[in-house]
Short mmCIF file of C-alpha atoms in Angstrom, two decimals:
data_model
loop_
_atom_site.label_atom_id
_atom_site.label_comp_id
_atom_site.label_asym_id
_atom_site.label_seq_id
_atom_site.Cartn_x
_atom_site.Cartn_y
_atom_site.Cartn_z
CA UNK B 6 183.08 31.60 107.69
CA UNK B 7 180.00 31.00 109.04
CA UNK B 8 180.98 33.24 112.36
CA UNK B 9 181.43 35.95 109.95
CA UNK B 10 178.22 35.12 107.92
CA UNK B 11 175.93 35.35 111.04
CA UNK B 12 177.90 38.56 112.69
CA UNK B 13 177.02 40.06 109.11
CA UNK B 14 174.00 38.92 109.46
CA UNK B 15 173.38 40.23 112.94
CA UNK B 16 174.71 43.48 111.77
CA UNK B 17 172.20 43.78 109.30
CA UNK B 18 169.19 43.03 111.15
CA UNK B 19 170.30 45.72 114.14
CA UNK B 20 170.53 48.14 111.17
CA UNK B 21 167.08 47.56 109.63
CA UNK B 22 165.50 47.30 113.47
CA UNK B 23 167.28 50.66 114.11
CA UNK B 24 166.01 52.44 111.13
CA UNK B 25 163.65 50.90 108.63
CA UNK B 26 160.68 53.44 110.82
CA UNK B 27 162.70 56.45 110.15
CA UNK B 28 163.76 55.59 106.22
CA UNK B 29 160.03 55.07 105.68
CA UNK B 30 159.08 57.75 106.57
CA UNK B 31 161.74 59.95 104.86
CA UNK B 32 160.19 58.23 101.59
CA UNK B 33 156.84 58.92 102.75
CA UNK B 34 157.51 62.29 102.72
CA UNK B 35 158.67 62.78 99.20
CA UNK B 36 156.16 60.17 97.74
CA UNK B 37 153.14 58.09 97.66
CA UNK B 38 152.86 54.97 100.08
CA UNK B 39 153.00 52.70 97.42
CA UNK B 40 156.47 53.71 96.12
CA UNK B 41 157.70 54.79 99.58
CA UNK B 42 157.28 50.40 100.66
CA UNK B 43 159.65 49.80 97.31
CA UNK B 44 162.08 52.81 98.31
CA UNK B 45 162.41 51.20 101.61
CA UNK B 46 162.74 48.25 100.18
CA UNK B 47 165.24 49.05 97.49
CA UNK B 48 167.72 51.19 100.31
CA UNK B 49 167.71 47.85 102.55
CA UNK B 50 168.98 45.97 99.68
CA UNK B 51 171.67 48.49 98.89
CA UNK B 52 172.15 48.44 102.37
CA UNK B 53 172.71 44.68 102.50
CA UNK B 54 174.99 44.87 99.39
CA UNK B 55 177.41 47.16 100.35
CA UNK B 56 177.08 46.40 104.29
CA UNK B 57 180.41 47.19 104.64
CA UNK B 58 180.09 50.53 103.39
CA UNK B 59 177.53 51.51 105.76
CA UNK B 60 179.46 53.84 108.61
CA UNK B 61 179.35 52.21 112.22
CA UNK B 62 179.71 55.05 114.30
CA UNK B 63 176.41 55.92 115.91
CA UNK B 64 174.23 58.54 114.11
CA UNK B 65 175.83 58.37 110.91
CA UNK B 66 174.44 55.13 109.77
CA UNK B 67 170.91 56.99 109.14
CA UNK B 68 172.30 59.58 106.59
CA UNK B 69 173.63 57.70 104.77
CA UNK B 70 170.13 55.02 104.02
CA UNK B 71 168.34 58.76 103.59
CA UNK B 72 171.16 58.98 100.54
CA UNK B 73 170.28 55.81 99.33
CA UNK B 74 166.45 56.09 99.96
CA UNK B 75 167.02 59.95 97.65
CA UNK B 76 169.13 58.13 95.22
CA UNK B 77 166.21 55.50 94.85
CA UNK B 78 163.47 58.07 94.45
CA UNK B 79 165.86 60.02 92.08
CA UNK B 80 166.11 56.67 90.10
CA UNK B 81 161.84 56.08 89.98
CA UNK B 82 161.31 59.82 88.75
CA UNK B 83 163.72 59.11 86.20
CA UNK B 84 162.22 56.01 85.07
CA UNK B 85 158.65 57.66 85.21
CA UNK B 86 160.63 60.35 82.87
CA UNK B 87 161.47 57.86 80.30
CA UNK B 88 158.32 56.78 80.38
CA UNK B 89 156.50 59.72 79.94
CA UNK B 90 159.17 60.12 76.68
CA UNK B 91 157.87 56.83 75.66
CA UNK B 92 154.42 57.96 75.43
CA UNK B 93 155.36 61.09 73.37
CA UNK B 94 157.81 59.25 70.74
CA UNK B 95 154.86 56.92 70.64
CA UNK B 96 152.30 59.88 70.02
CA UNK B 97 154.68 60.74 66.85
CA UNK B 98 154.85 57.30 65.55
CA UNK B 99 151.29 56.98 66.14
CA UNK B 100 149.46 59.51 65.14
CA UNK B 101 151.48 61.15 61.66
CA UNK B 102 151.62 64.50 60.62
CA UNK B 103 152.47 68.04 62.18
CA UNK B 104 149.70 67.83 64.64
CA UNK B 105 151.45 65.24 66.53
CA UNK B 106 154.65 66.75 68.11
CA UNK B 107 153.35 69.77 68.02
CA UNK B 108 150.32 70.18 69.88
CA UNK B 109 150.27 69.61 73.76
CA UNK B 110 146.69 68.31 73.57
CA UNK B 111 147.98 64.86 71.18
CA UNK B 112 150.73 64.59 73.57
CA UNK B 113 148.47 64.81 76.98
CA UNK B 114 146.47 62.01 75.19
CA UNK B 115 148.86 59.90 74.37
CA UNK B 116 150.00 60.10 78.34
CA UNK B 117 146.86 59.62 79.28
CA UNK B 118 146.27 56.57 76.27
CA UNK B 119 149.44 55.46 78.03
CA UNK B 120 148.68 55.09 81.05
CA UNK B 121 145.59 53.10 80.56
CA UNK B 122 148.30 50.13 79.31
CA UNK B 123 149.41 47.38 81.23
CA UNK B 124 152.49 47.23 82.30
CA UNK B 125 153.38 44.45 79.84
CA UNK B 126 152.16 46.46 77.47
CA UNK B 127 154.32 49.48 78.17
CA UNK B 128 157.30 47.61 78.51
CA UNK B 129 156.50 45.69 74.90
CA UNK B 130 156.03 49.16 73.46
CA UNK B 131 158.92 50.73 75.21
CA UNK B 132 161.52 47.99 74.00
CA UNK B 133 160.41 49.11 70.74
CA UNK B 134 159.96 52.47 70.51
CA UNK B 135 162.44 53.49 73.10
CA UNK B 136 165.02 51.02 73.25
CA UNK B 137 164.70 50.52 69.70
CA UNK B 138 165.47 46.86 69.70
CA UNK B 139 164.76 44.33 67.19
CA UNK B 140 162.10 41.64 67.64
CA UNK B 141 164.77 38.79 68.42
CA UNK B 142 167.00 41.10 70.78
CA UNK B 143 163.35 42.38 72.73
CA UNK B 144 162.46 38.83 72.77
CA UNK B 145 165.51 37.65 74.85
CA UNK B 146 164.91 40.76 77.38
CA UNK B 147 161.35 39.18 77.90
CA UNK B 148 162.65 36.09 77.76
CA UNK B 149 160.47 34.95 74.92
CA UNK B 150 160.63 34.02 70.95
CA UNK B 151 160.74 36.55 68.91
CA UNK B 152 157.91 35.67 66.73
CA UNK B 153 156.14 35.93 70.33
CA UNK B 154 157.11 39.10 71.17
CA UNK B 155 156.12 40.79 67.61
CA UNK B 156 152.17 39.52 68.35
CA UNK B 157 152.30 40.99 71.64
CA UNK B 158 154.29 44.23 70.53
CA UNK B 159 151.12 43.92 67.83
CA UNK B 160 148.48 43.65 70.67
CA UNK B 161 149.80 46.72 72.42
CA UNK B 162 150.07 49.00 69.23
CA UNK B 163 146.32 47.69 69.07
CA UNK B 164 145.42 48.05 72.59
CA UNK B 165 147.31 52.07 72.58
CA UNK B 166 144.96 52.90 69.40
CA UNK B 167 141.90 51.80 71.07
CA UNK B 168 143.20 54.16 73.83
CA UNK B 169 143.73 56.94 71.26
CA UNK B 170 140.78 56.62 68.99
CA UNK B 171 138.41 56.34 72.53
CA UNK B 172 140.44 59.19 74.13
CA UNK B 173 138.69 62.89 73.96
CA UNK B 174 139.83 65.83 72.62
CA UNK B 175 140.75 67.94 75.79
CA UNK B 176 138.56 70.92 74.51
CA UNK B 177 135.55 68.28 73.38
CA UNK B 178 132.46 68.56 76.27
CA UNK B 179 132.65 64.73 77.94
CA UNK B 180 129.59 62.49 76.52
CA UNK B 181 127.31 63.14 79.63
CA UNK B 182 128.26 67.20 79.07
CA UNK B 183 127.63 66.90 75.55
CA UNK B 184 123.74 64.78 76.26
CA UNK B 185 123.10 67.87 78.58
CA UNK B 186 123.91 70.30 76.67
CA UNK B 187 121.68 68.87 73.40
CA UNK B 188 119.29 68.54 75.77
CA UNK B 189 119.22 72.25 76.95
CA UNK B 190 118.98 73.41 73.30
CA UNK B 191 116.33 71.21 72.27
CA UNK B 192 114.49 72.90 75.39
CA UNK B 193 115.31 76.26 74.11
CA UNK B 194 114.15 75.42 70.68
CA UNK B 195 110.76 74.09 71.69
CA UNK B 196 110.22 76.89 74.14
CA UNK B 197 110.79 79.70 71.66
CA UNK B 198 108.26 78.07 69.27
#
């Protein structure tokens, strides 16, 4: 057994050597550096898992990580999907009344309100809102009372309408826009006195 374990083994590191350079930089090509590392990261582990699955005759070993590596950056984008959802189902629950499916300017705000979360935040609000789990059952996914997850589910509410209340309206001048532009008319006024 332990023969087999370390010629597994062995396998696996002459795979990595061989090709971690070239997967990374088939991620780095279809995203940012960031998520390219946890691509990489993410097609070795697949890679690991199903080891036996990965063909051994020279040159086809590397098409098949860049399948993995696309089926991980497949999977992100369609996590950064549902999140994006998140943010609009929470931009109707949020903010009532027709204005807020409707009108693309709510819904860029609540992205953008979004955004500004943390990522325990998000993931409080999107047990909630997406999921659409109870307190006790999004509890157990955190790992946490219940009772403890409805005052943080209550902190991020909080924390997304501080985003939303502070957030401008896209076709609002920004504060510094706004101070120059009073500014400029006050001028005007005094000169044509």
């Amino acid at each position: 057994m332990r023969r087999t374990r370390s010629a597994r083994e062995e396998r696996f590191r002459s795979l990595y050597a061989d090709h971690h350079d070239p997967v990374l930089r088939f991620a780095l090509r279809r995203t940012d550096p960031a998520r390219a590392d946890d691509v990489v990261a993410e097609t070795f582990l697949v890679a690991w898992r199903r080891l036996d699955d990965v063909p051994r005759r020279t040159g086809e070993a590397l098409p098949w990580l860049y399948t993995v590596a696309r089926n991980c950056l497949l999977n992100a984008t369609r996590g950064d999907d549902r999140q994006r959802a998140v943010a609009v189902r929470l931009a109707a629950r949020t903010r009532p009344g027709p204005a807020a499916g409707g009108d693309p300017g709510d819904r860029l705000q609540v992205v953008e309100a979004w955004s500004r979360l943390s990522a325990t935040e998000q993931e409080v609000l999107a047990l909630a809102v997406w999921e659409d789990l109870t307190s006790p059952q999004a509890g157990r996914v955190l790992g946490i009372s219940a009772a403890a997850y409805r005052v943080r589910l209550a902190r991020a509410r909080a924390s997304l309408s501080r985003h939303l209340d502070g957030a401008q309206p896209l076709d609002a001048p920004s504060p510094s826009r706004a101070a120059g532009q009073r500014a400029a008319a006050t001028h005007a006024q005094e000169t044509s006195r």
